Amino acid sequence: MDFAPDPVELSSFATEHARLSTSPEPGYVPVLTAQLREAKGVDVLRGCVLRRIDAGGTGERTIDSAADWYDVLASVFRLNLTGVFRLNLTDVDAPARAELWHRVHITHQEWEAAGAR
């Protein structure tokens, strides 16, 4: 990372963003990741693993069902299916949500088997 006081156009990030968001290499693309930072800590959902990092340490739990996974998106990351929050998944229908959970869960199992968690 390079932090400088000079203003930068968003277009300056385009090439690296394209590389990071499409590369098949481990990192951002293979495993769905959501992060939320607040004053007292950070929540990270990586595939099916939810981590809370704060002054008390790091807590971790594995999400085992689609219902729980979408509940975490709603309650922790403020993403939901009803449009109540600014960020929502109201445009994602039930079959697409089921497919998303299936892909996340399969990828999680593959990463667990490979010890890449």
Short mmCIF file of N, CA, C and O in Angstrom, two decimals:
data_model
loop_
_atom_site.label_atom_id
_atom_site.label_comp_id
_atom_site.label_asym_id
_atom_site.label_seq_id
_atom_site.Cartn_x
_atom_site.Cartn_y
_atom_site.Cartn_z
N MET A 1 0.84 -1.18 0.00
CA MET A 1 0.00 0.00 0.00
C MET A 1 0.88 1.24 0.00
O MET A 1 1.94 1.25 0.61
N ASP A 2 0.40 2.22 -0.66
CA ASP A 2 1.12 3.48 -0.72
C ASP A 2 0.14 4.58 -0.30
O ASP A 2 -0.88 4.77 -0.94
N PHE A 3 0.46 5.26 0.78
CA PHE A 3 -0.40 6.31 1.28
C PHE A 3 0.30 7.64 1.06
O PHE A 3 1.39 7.87 1.56
N ALA A 4 -0.33 8.50 0.32
CA ALA A 4 0.22 9.82 0.04
C ALA A 4 -0.88 10.85 0.24
O ALA A 4 -2.06 10.54 0.09
N PRO A 5 -0.51 12.07 0.57
CA PRO A 5 -1.52 13.09 0.83
C PRO A 5 -2.19 13.66 -0.43
O PRO A 5 -3.19 14.35 -0.34
N ASP A 6 -1.65 13.35 -1.60
CA ASP A 6 -2.19 13.91 -2.83
C ASP A 6 -3.47 13.21 -3.25
O ASP A 6 -3.60 12.00 -3.11
N PRO A 7 -4.44 13.95 -3.80
CA PRO A 7 -5.67 13.33 -4.31
C PRO A 7 -5.35 12.38 -5.46
O PRO A 7 -4.42 12.60 -6.22
N VAL A 8 -6.14 11.32 -5.56
CA VAL A 8 -5.95 10.33 -6.61
C VAL A 8 -7.31 10.04 -7.24
O VAL A 8 -8.31 9.91 -6.55
N GLU A 9 -7.32 9.92 -8.56
CA GLU A 9 -8.55 9.57 -9.27
C GLU A 9 -8.85 8.09 -9.07
O GLU A 9 -7.95 7.26 -9.00
N LEU A 10 -10.13 7.76 -8.98
CA LEU A 10 -10.54 6.37 -8.82
C LEU A 10 -10.00 5.50 -9.96
O LEU A 10 -9.67 4.33 -9.75
N SER A 11 -9.88 6.06 -11.13
CA SER A 11 -9.37 5.30 -12.28
C SER A 11 -7.95 4.78 -12.05
O SER A 11 -7.53 3.81 -12.68
N SER A 12 -7.22 5.40 -11.13
CA SER A 12 -5.86 4.94 -10.82
C SER A 12 -5.84 3.54 -10.24
O SER A 12 -4.82 2.86 -10.26
N PHE A 13 -6.98 3.10 -9.71
CA PHE A 13 -7.07 1.79 -9.08
C PHE A 13 -7.61 0.72 -10.02
O PHE A 13 -7.65 -0.45 -9.67
N ALA A 14 -8.04 1.09 -11.20
CA ALA A 14 -8.76 0.18 -12.10
C ALA A 14 -7.98 -1.07 -12.44
O ALA A 14 -8.52 -2.19 -12.38
N THR A 15 -6.73 -0.94 -12.82
CA THR A 15 -5.94 -2.10 -13.24
C THR A 15 -5.76 -3.10 -12.10
O THR A 15 -5.99 -4.30 -12.25
N GLU A 16 -5.37 -2.60 -10.95
CA GLU A 16 -5.15 -3.50 -9.80
C GLU A 16 -6.47 -4.09 -9.31
O GLU A 16 -6.53 -5.26 -8.92
N HIS A 17 -7.54 -3.30 -9.34
CA HIS A 17 -8.84 -3.82 -8.94
C HIS A 17 -9.24 -4.98 -9.86
O HIS A 17 -9.70 -6.03 -9.39
N ALA A 18 -9.07 -4.81 -11.16
CA ALA A 18 -9.41 -5.87 -12.11
C ALA A 18 -8.59 -7.13 -11.84
O ALA A 18 -9.12 -8.24 -11.85
N ARG A 19 -7.32 -6.96 -11.56
CA ARG A 19 -6.47 -8.12 -11.27
C ARG A 19 -6.92 -8.83 -9.99
O ARG A 19 -7.09 -10.04 -9.97
N LEU A 20 -7.14 -8.07 -8.93
CA LEU A 20 -7.52 -8.67 -7.65
C LEU A 20 -8.91 -9.29 -7.67
O LEU A 20 -9.16 -10.27 -6.97
N SER A 21 -9.81 -8.72 -8.44
CA SER A 21 -11.19 -9.22 -8.42
C SER A 21 -11.47 -10.30 -9.45
O SER A 21 -12.57 -10.86 -9.46
N THR A 22 -10.50 -10.63 -10.28
CA THR A 22 -10.73 -11.68 -11.28
C THR A 22 -9.68 -12.77 -11.28
O THR A 22 -9.85 -13.79 -11.94
N SER A 23 -8.61 -12.60 -10.54
CA SER A 23 -7.53 -13.57 -10.54
C SER A 23 -7.99 -14.89 -9.92
O SER A 23 -8.62 -14.91 -8.87
N PRO A 24 -7.65 -16.02 -10.54
CA PRO A 24 -7.99 -17.32 -9.96
C PRO A 24 -7.05 -17.70 -8.80
O PRO A 24 -7.27 -18.69 -8.13
N GLU A 25 -6.01 -16.91 -8.58
CA GLU A 25 -5.08 -17.19 -7.49
C GLU A 25 -5.81 -17.03 -6.15
O GLU A 25 -6.72 -16.24 -6.03
N PRO A 26 -5.40 -17.81 -5.14
CA PRO A 26 -6.03 -17.67 -3.82
C PRO A 26 -5.98 -16.22 -3.35
O PRO A 26 -5.03 -15.50 -3.60
N GLY A 27 -7.00 -15.84 -2.67
CA GLY A 27 -7.10 -14.48 -2.18
C GLY A 27 -8.53 -14.02 -2.17
O GLY A 27 -9.34 -14.52 -1.41
N TYR A 28 -8.86 -13.10 -3.03
CA TYR A 28 -10.18 -12.49 -3.00
C TYR A 28 -11.25 -13.27 -3.73
O TYR A 28 -12.38 -13.34 -3.31
N VAL A 29 -10.94 -13.84 -4.88
CA VAL A 29 -11.96 -14.41 -5.75
C VAL A 29 -12.48 -15.77 -5.30
O VAL A 29 -13.69 -15.98 -5.27
N PRO A 30 -11.62 -16.74 -4.96
CA PRO A 30 -12.14 -18.08 -4.70
C PRO A 30 -13.10 -18.18 -3.51
O PRO A 30 -13.96 -19.03 -3.50
N VAL A 31 -12.96 -17.31 -2.53
CA VAL A 31 -13.78 -17.40 -1.32
C VAL A 31 -14.49 -16.07 -1.10
O VAL A 31 -13.84 -15.03 -1.02
N LEU A 32 -15.83 -16.14 -1.00
CA LEU A 32 -16.59 -14.93 -0.72
C LEU A 32 -16.14 -14.34 0.60
O LEU A 32 -15.98 -15.05 1.59
N THR A 33 -15.91 -13.03 0.60
CA THR A 33 -15.45 -12.35 1.81
C THR A 33 -16.27 -11.09 2.04
O THR A 33 -16.50 -10.33 1.12
N ALA A 34 -16.71 -10.91 3.28
CA ALA A 34 -17.37 -9.67 3.69
C ALA A 34 -16.64 -9.18 4.93
O ALA A 34 -16.29 -9.98 5.81
N GLN A 35 -16.40 -7.88 5.01
CA GLN A 35 -15.72 -7.31 6.16
C GLN A 35 -16.44 -6.05 6.60
O GLN A 35 -16.90 -5.28 5.77
N LEU A 36 -16.50 -5.84 7.91
CA LEU A 36 -17.08 -4.64 8.46
C LEU A 36 -16.22 -4.19 9.63
O LEU A 36 -16.05 -4.93 10.60
N ARG A 37 -15.67 -3.01 9.51
CA ARG A 37 -14.84 -2.45 10.58
C ARG A 37 -15.64 -1.37 11.29
O ARG A 37 -16.30 -0.56 10.66
N GLU A 38 -15.57 -1.40 12.61
CA GLU A 38 -16.20 -0.38 13.43
C GLU A 38 -15.22 0.03 14.51
O GLU A 38 -14.12 -0.51 14.58
N ALA A 39 -15.59 0.97 15.33
CA ALA A 39 -14.67 1.53 16.33
C ALA A 39 -14.12 0.47 17.28
O ALA A 39 -12.97 0.56 17.71
N LYS A 40 -14.89 -0.55 17.61
CA LYS A 40 -14.45 -1.52 18.62
C LYS A 40 -13.92 -2.83 18.06
O LYS A 40 -13.55 -3.72 18.80
N GLY A 41 -13.88 -2.97 16.73
CA GLY A 41 -13.35 -4.21 16.17
C GLY A 41 -13.72 -4.38 14.72
O GLY A 41 -14.22 -3.47 14.06
N VAL A 42 -13.48 -5.59 14.24
CA VAL A 42 -13.75 -5.92 12.85
C VAL A 42 -14.40 -7.29 12.77
O VAL A 42 -14.04 -8.19 13.53
N ASP A 43 -15.39 -7.41 11.90
CA ASP A 43 -16.03 -8.69 11.61
C ASP A 43 -15.62 -9.10 10.21
O ASP A 43 -15.65 -8.27 9.29
N VAL A 44 -15.24 -10.37 10.05
CA VAL A 44 -14.82 -10.88 8.75
C VAL A 44 -15.55 -12.19 8.51
O VAL A 44 -15.46 -13.11 9.32
N LEU A 45 -16.27 -12.26 7.40
CA LEU A 45 -16.88 -13.50 6.97
C LEU A 45 -16.11 -13.94 5.73
O LEU A 45 -16.07 -13.25 4.73
N ARG A 46 -15.45 -15.07 5.85
CA ARG A 46 -14.67 -15.61 4.73
C ARG A 46 -15.23 -16.99 4.45
O ARG A 46 -15.01 -17.93 5.22
N GLY A 47 -16.02 -17.08 3.38
CA GLY A 47 -16.71 -18.33 3.10
C GLY A 47 -17.74 -18.59 4.18
O GLY A 47 -18.69 -17.83 4.34
N CYS A 48 -17.55 -19.64 4.93
CA CYS A 48 -18.47 -20.00 6.02
C CYS A 48 -17.90 -19.71 7.39
O CYS A 48 -18.48 -20.11 8.40
N VAL A 49 -16.77 -19.03 7.46
CA VAL A 49 -16.12 -18.76 8.74
C VAL A 49 -16.30 -17.29 9.11
O VAL A 49 -15.89 -16.40 8.37
N LEU A 50 -16.92 -17.07 10.26
CA LEU A 50 -17.12 -15.71 10.77
C LEU A 50 -16.13 -15.47 11.90
O LEU A 50 -16.05 -16.24 12.85
N ARG A 51 -15.37 -14.39 11.77
CA ARG A 51 -14.41 -14.00 12.81
C ARG A 51 -14.76 -12.61 13.32
O ARG A 51 -15.10 -11.73 12.55
N ARG A 52 -14.65 -12.45 14.62
CA ARG A 52 -14.78 -11.14 15.27
C ARG A 52 -13.45 -10.87 15.95
O ARG A 52 -12.98 -11.66 16.78
N ILE A 53 -12.81 -9.76 15.57
CA ILE A 53 -11.51 -9.39 16.14
C ILE A 53 -11.73 -8.07 16.86
O ILE A 53 -12.16 -7.08 16.27
N ASP A 54 -11.43 -8.08 18.17
CA ASP A 54 -11.57 -6.85 18.95
C ASP A 54 -10.55 -6.87 20.09
O ASP A 54 -9.67 -7.73 20.12
N ALA A 55 -10.68 -5.94 21.01
CA ALA A 55 -9.70 -5.82 22.10
C ALA A 55 -9.63 -7.09 22.95
O ALA A 55 -8.60 -7.37 23.56
N GLY A 56 -10.68 -7.86 22.98
CA GLY A 56 -10.70 -9.09 23.75
C GLY A 56 -10.07 -10.28 23.05
O GLY A 56 -9.94 -11.35 23.62
N GLY A 57 -9.70 -10.11 21.79
CA GLY A 57 -9.09 -11.20 21.03
C GLY A 57 -9.87 -11.52 19.77
O GLY A 57 -10.59 -10.67 19.24
N THR A 58 -9.75 -12.75 19.34
CA THR A 58 -10.42 -13.19 18.12
C THR A 58 -11.36 -14.34 18.43
O THR A 58 -10.95 -15.32 19.04
N GLY A 59 -12.61 -14.19 18.03
CA GLY A 59 -13.58 -15.27 18.14
C GLY A 59 -13.90 -15.77 16.75
O GLY A 59 -13.86 -15.01 15.78
N GLU A 60 -14.20 -17.05 16.63
CA GLU A 60 -14.44 -17.64 15.33
C GLU A 60 -15.53 -18.68 15.43
O GLU A 60 -15.59 -19.42 16.41
N ARG A 61 -16.37 -18.72 14.41
CA ARG A 61 -17.35 -19.80 14.32
C ARG A 61 -17.61 -20.11 12.87
O ARG A 61 -17.49 -19.26 11.99
N THR A 62 -17.98 -21.37 12.61
CA THR A 62 -18.30 -21.81 11.27
C THR A 62 -19.81 -21.80 11.09
O THR A 62 -20.54 -22.31 11.93
N ILE A 63 -20.25 -21.23 9.99
CA ILE A 63 -21.67 -21.16 9.66
C ILE A 63 -22.01 -22.42 8.86
O ILE A 63 -21.39 -22.67 7.82
N ASP A 64 -22.99 -23.20 9.34
CA ASP A 64 -23.27 -24.50 8.74
C ASP A 64 -24.54 -24.58 7.90
O ASP A 64 -24.82 -25.62 7.33
N SER A 65 -25.32 -23.51 7.85
CA SER A 65 -26.55 -23.58 7.07
C SER A 65 -26.78 -22.28 6.33
O SER A 65 -26.29 -21.22 6.73
N ALA A 66 -27.54 -22.37 5.26
CA ALA A 66 -27.87 -21.17 4.47
C ALA A 66 -28.62 -20.16 5.32
O ALA A 66 -28.35 -18.96 5.26
N ALA A 67 -29.56 -20.63 6.13
CA ALA A 67 -30.34 -19.72 6.97
C ALA A 67 -29.43 -18.95 7.92
O ALA A 67 -29.57 -17.72 8.06
N ASP A 68 -28.50 -19.64 8.56
CA ASP A 68 -27.57 -18.97 9.48
C ASP A 68 -26.65 -18.02 8.73
O ASP A 68 -26.34 -16.93 9.20
N TRP A 69 -26.19 -18.43 7.55
CA TRP A 69 -25.28 -17.61 6.76
C TRP A 69 -25.94 -16.30 6.35
O TRP A 69 -25.37 -15.23 6.51
N TYR A 70 -27.18 -16.39 5.86
CA TYR A 70 -27.89 -15.17 5.49
C TYR A 70 -28.26 -14.33 6.71
O TYR A 70 -28.29 -13.11 6.64
N ASP A 71 -28.49 -14.99 7.85
CA ASP A 71 -28.73 -14.25 9.09
C ASP A 71 -27.50 -13.45 9.49
O ASP A 71 -27.60 -12.31 9.93
N VAL A 72 -26.31 -14.04 9.33
CA VAL A 72 -25.06 -13.32 9.61
C VAL A 72 -24.91 -12.12 8.67
O VAL A 72 -24.55 -11.02 9.10
N LEU A 73 -25.21 -12.31 7.40
CA LEU A 73 -25.14 -11.18 6.46
C LEU A 73 -26.07 -10.05 6.91
O LEU A 73 -25.72 -8.87 6.83
N ALA A 74 -27.25 -10.41 7.42
CA ALA A 74 -28.21 -9.40 7.86
C ALA A 74 -27.83 -8.78 9.19
O ALA A 74 -27.79 -7.55 9.33
N SER A 75 -27.53 -9.60 10.18
CA SER A 75 -27.33 -9.08 11.53
C SER A 75 -25.95 -8.48 11.77
O SER A 75 -25.82 -7.50 12.50
N VAL A 76 -24.94 -9.03 11.15
CA VAL A 76 -23.57 -8.54 11.36
C VAL A 76 -23.18 -7.51 10.31
O VAL A 76 -22.67 -6.44 10.63
N PHE A 77 -23.46 -7.83 9.05
CA PHE A 77 -22.98 -6.98 7.96
C PHE A 77 -24.05 -6.04 7.40
O PHE A 77 -23.80 -5.28 6.48
N ARG A 78 -25.24 -6.12 7.98
CA ARG A 78 -26.34 -5.23 7.61
C ARG A 78 -26.75 -5.38 6.14
O ARG A 78 -27.16 -4.42 5.50
N LEU A 79 -26.59 -6.57 5.61
CA LEU A 79 -27.08 -6.91 4.28
C LEU A 79 -28.31 -7.77 4.48
O LEU A 79 -28.28 -8.71 5.28
N ASN A 80 -29.39 -7.47 3.82
CA ASN A 80 -30.56 -8.30 4.05
C ASN A 80 -31.40 -8.46 2.81
O ASN A 80 -31.10 -7.93 1.76
N LEU A 81 -32.47 -9.21 2.96
CA LEU A 81 -33.33 -9.54 1.84
C LEU A 81 -34.57 -8.65 1.77
O LEU A 81 -35.37 -8.79 0.87
N THR A 82 -34.74 -7.74 2.72
CA THR A 82 -35.97 -6.96 2.77
C THR A 82 -35.78 -5.51 2.35
O THR A 82 -36.75 -4.78 2.22
N GLY A 83 -34.56 -5.08 2.16
CA GLY A 83 -34.33 -3.70 1.75
C GLY A 83 -34.38 -2.69 2.88
O GLY A 83 -34.40 -1.49 2.65
N VAL A 84 -34.40 -3.16 4.15
CA VAL A 84 -34.47 -2.25 5.28
C VAL A 84 -33.19 -1.44 5.40
O VAL A 84 -33.23 -0.25 5.68
N PHE A 85 -32.06 -2.07 5.18
CA PHE A 85 -30.79 -1.37 5.28
C PHE A 85 -30.38 -0.79 3.94
O PHE A 85 -30.91 -1.18 2.90
N ARG A 86 -29.44 0.11 3.96
CA ARG A 86 -28.95 0.74 2.74
C ARG A 86 -28.42 -0.30 1.75
O ARG A 86 -28.65 -0.22 0.56
N LEU A 87 -27.70 -1.27 2.24
CA LEU A 87 -27.19 -2.35 1.39
C LEU A 87 -28.10 -3.55 1.58
O LEU A 87 -28.38 -3.95 2.69
N ASN A 88 -28.58 -4.11 0.49
CA ASN A 88 -29.49 -5.22 0.65
C ASN A 88 -29.36 -6.20 -0.50
O ASN A 88 -28.68 -5.94 -1.48
N LEU A 89 -30.04 -7.32 -0.35
CA LEU A 89 -30.02 -8.37 -1.36
C LEU A 89 -31.41 -8.57 -1.94
O LEU A 89 -31.77 -9.66 -2.36
N THR A 90 -32.22 -7.51 -1.97
CA THR A 90 -33.59 -7.65 -2.45
C THR A 90 -33.66 -8.03 -3.91
O THR A 90 -34.66 -8.58 -4.36
N ASP A 91 -32.62 -7.76 -4.67
CA ASP A 91 -32.64 -8.09 -6.09
C ASP A 91 -32.15 -9.51 -6.37
O ASP A 91 -32.07 -9.94 -7.51
N VAL A 92 -31.84 -10.27 -5.31
CA VAL A 92 -31.37 -11.65 -5.47
C VAL A 92 -32.51 -12.58 -5.09
O VAL A 92 -32.93 -12.62 -3.93
N ASP A 93 -33.04 -13.33 -6.07
CA ASP A 93 -34.19 -14.19 -5.81
C ASP A 93 -33.76 -15.46 -5.06
O ASP A 93 -32.57 -15.76 -4.92
N ALA A 94 -34.74 -16.21 -4.60
CA ALA A 94 -34.47 -17.41 -3.79
C ALA A 94 -33.59 -18.43 -4.50
O ALA A 94 -32.65 -18.96 -3.89
N PRO A 95 -33.82 -18.75 -5.79
CA PRO A 95 -32.91 -19.70 -6.45
C PRO A 95 -31.47 -19.19 -6.52
O PRO A 95 -30.52 -19.96 -6.34
N ALA A 96 -31.29 -17.91 -6.75
CA ALA A 96 -29.94 -17.34 -6.80
C ALA A 96 -29.30 -17.37 -5.42
O ALA A 96 -28.10 -17.64 -5.30
N ARG A 97 -30.07 -17.11 -4.37
CA ARG A 97 -29.53 -17.20 -3.00
C ARG A 97 -29.13 -18.63 -2.68
O ARG A 97 -28.08 -18.87 -2.08
N ALA A 98 -29.95 -19.59 -3.10
CA ALA A 98 -29.61 -21.00 -2.86
C ALA A 98 -28.33 -21.38 -3.59
O ALA A 98 -27.46 -22.08 -3.04
N GLU A 99 -28.18 -20.92 -4.83
CA GLU A 99 -26.97 -21.20 -5.60
C GLU A 99 -25.75 -20.54 -4.97
O GLU A 99 -24.67 -21.14 -4.90
N LEU A 100 -25.91 -19.30 -4.50
CA LEU A 100 -24.79 -18.62 -3.84
C LEU A 100 -24.35 -19.39 -2.60
O LEU A 100 -23.17 -19.65 -2.42
N TRP A 101 -25.31 -19.79 -1.75
CA TRP A 101 -24.96 -20.57 -0.56
C TRP A 101 -24.27 -21.86 -0.96
O TRP A 101 -23.26 -22.24 -0.37
N HIS A 102 -24.78 -22.56 -1.97
CA HIS A 102 -24.18 -23.82 -2.43
C HIS A 102 -22.72 -23.59 -2.82
O HIS A 102 -21.83 -24.34 -2.41
N ARG A 103 -22.47 -22.56 -3.61
CA ARG A 103 -21.10 -22.27 -4.06
C ARG A 103 -20.20 -21.91 -2.88
O ARG A 103 -19.05 -22.36 -2.80
N VAL A 104 -20.70 -21.09 -1.96
CA VAL A 104 -19.91 -20.71 -0.78
C VAL A 104 -19.59 -21.94 0.05
O VAL A 104 -18.45 -22.14 0.48
N HIS A 105 -20.58 -22.79 0.27
CA HIS A 105 -20.40 -23.97 1.11
C HIS A 105 -19.44 -24.97 0.47
O HIS A 105 -18.56 -25.52 1.16
N ILE A 106 -19.57 -25.22 -0.82
CA ILE A 106 -18.66 -26.14 -1.52
C ILE A 106 -17.23 -25.62 -1.47
O ILE A 106 -16.29 -26.37 -1.19
N THR A 107 -17.06 -24.33 -1.74
CA THR A 107 -15.71 -23.74 -1.70
C THR A 107 -15.12 -23.85 -0.30
O THR A 107 -13.95 -24.16 -0.12
N HIS A 108 -15.96 -23.60 0.71
CA HIS A 108 -15.51 -23.73 2.10
C HIS A 108 -15.02 -25.14 2.38
O HIS A 108 -13.95 -25.34 2.96
N GLN A 109 -15.79 -26.14 1.95
CA GLN A 109 -15.39 -27.54 2.17
C GLN A 109 -14.06 -27.86 1.46
O GLN A 109 -13.21 -28.55 2.03
N GLU A 110 -13.91 -27.34 0.25
CA GLU A 110 -12.66 -27.56 -0.48
C GLU A 110 -11.48 -26.92 0.23
O GLU A 110 -10.41 -27.51 0.32
N TRP A 111 -11.67 -25.68 0.70
CA TRP A 111 -10.59 -24.99 1.42
C TRP A 111 -10.27 -25.68 2.74
O TRP A 111 -9.12 -25.77 3.13
N GLU A 112 -11.30 -26.16 3.42
CA GLU A 112 -11.08 -26.90 4.68
C GLU A 112 -10.25 -28.16 4.40
O GLU A 112 -9.31 -28.45 5.13
N ALA A 113 -10.61 -28.89 3.36
CA ALA A 113 -9.90 -30.13 3.02
C ALA A 113 -8.44 -29.85 2.66
O ALA A 113 -7.56 -30.65 2.95
N ALA A 114 -8.21 -28.70 2.05
CA ALA A 114 -6.84 -28.33 1.65
C ALA A 114 -6.07 -27.67 2.80
O ALA A 114 -4.88 -27.38 2.64
N GLY A 115 -6.75 -27.41 3.91
CA GLY A 115 -6.09 -26.75 5.04
C GLY A 115 -5.79 -25.30 4.79
O GLY A 115 -4.91 -24.72 5.41
N ALA A 116 -6.55 -24.66 3.90
CA ALA A 116 -6.25 -23.28 3.49
C ALA A 116 -7.06 -22.25 4.24
O ALA A 116 -7.09 -21.10 3.88
N ARG A 117 -7.74 -22.62 5.26
CA ARG A 117 -8.60 -21.70 5.99
C ARG A 117 -7.79 -20.64 6.64
O ARG A 117 -8.05 -19.53 6.78
#
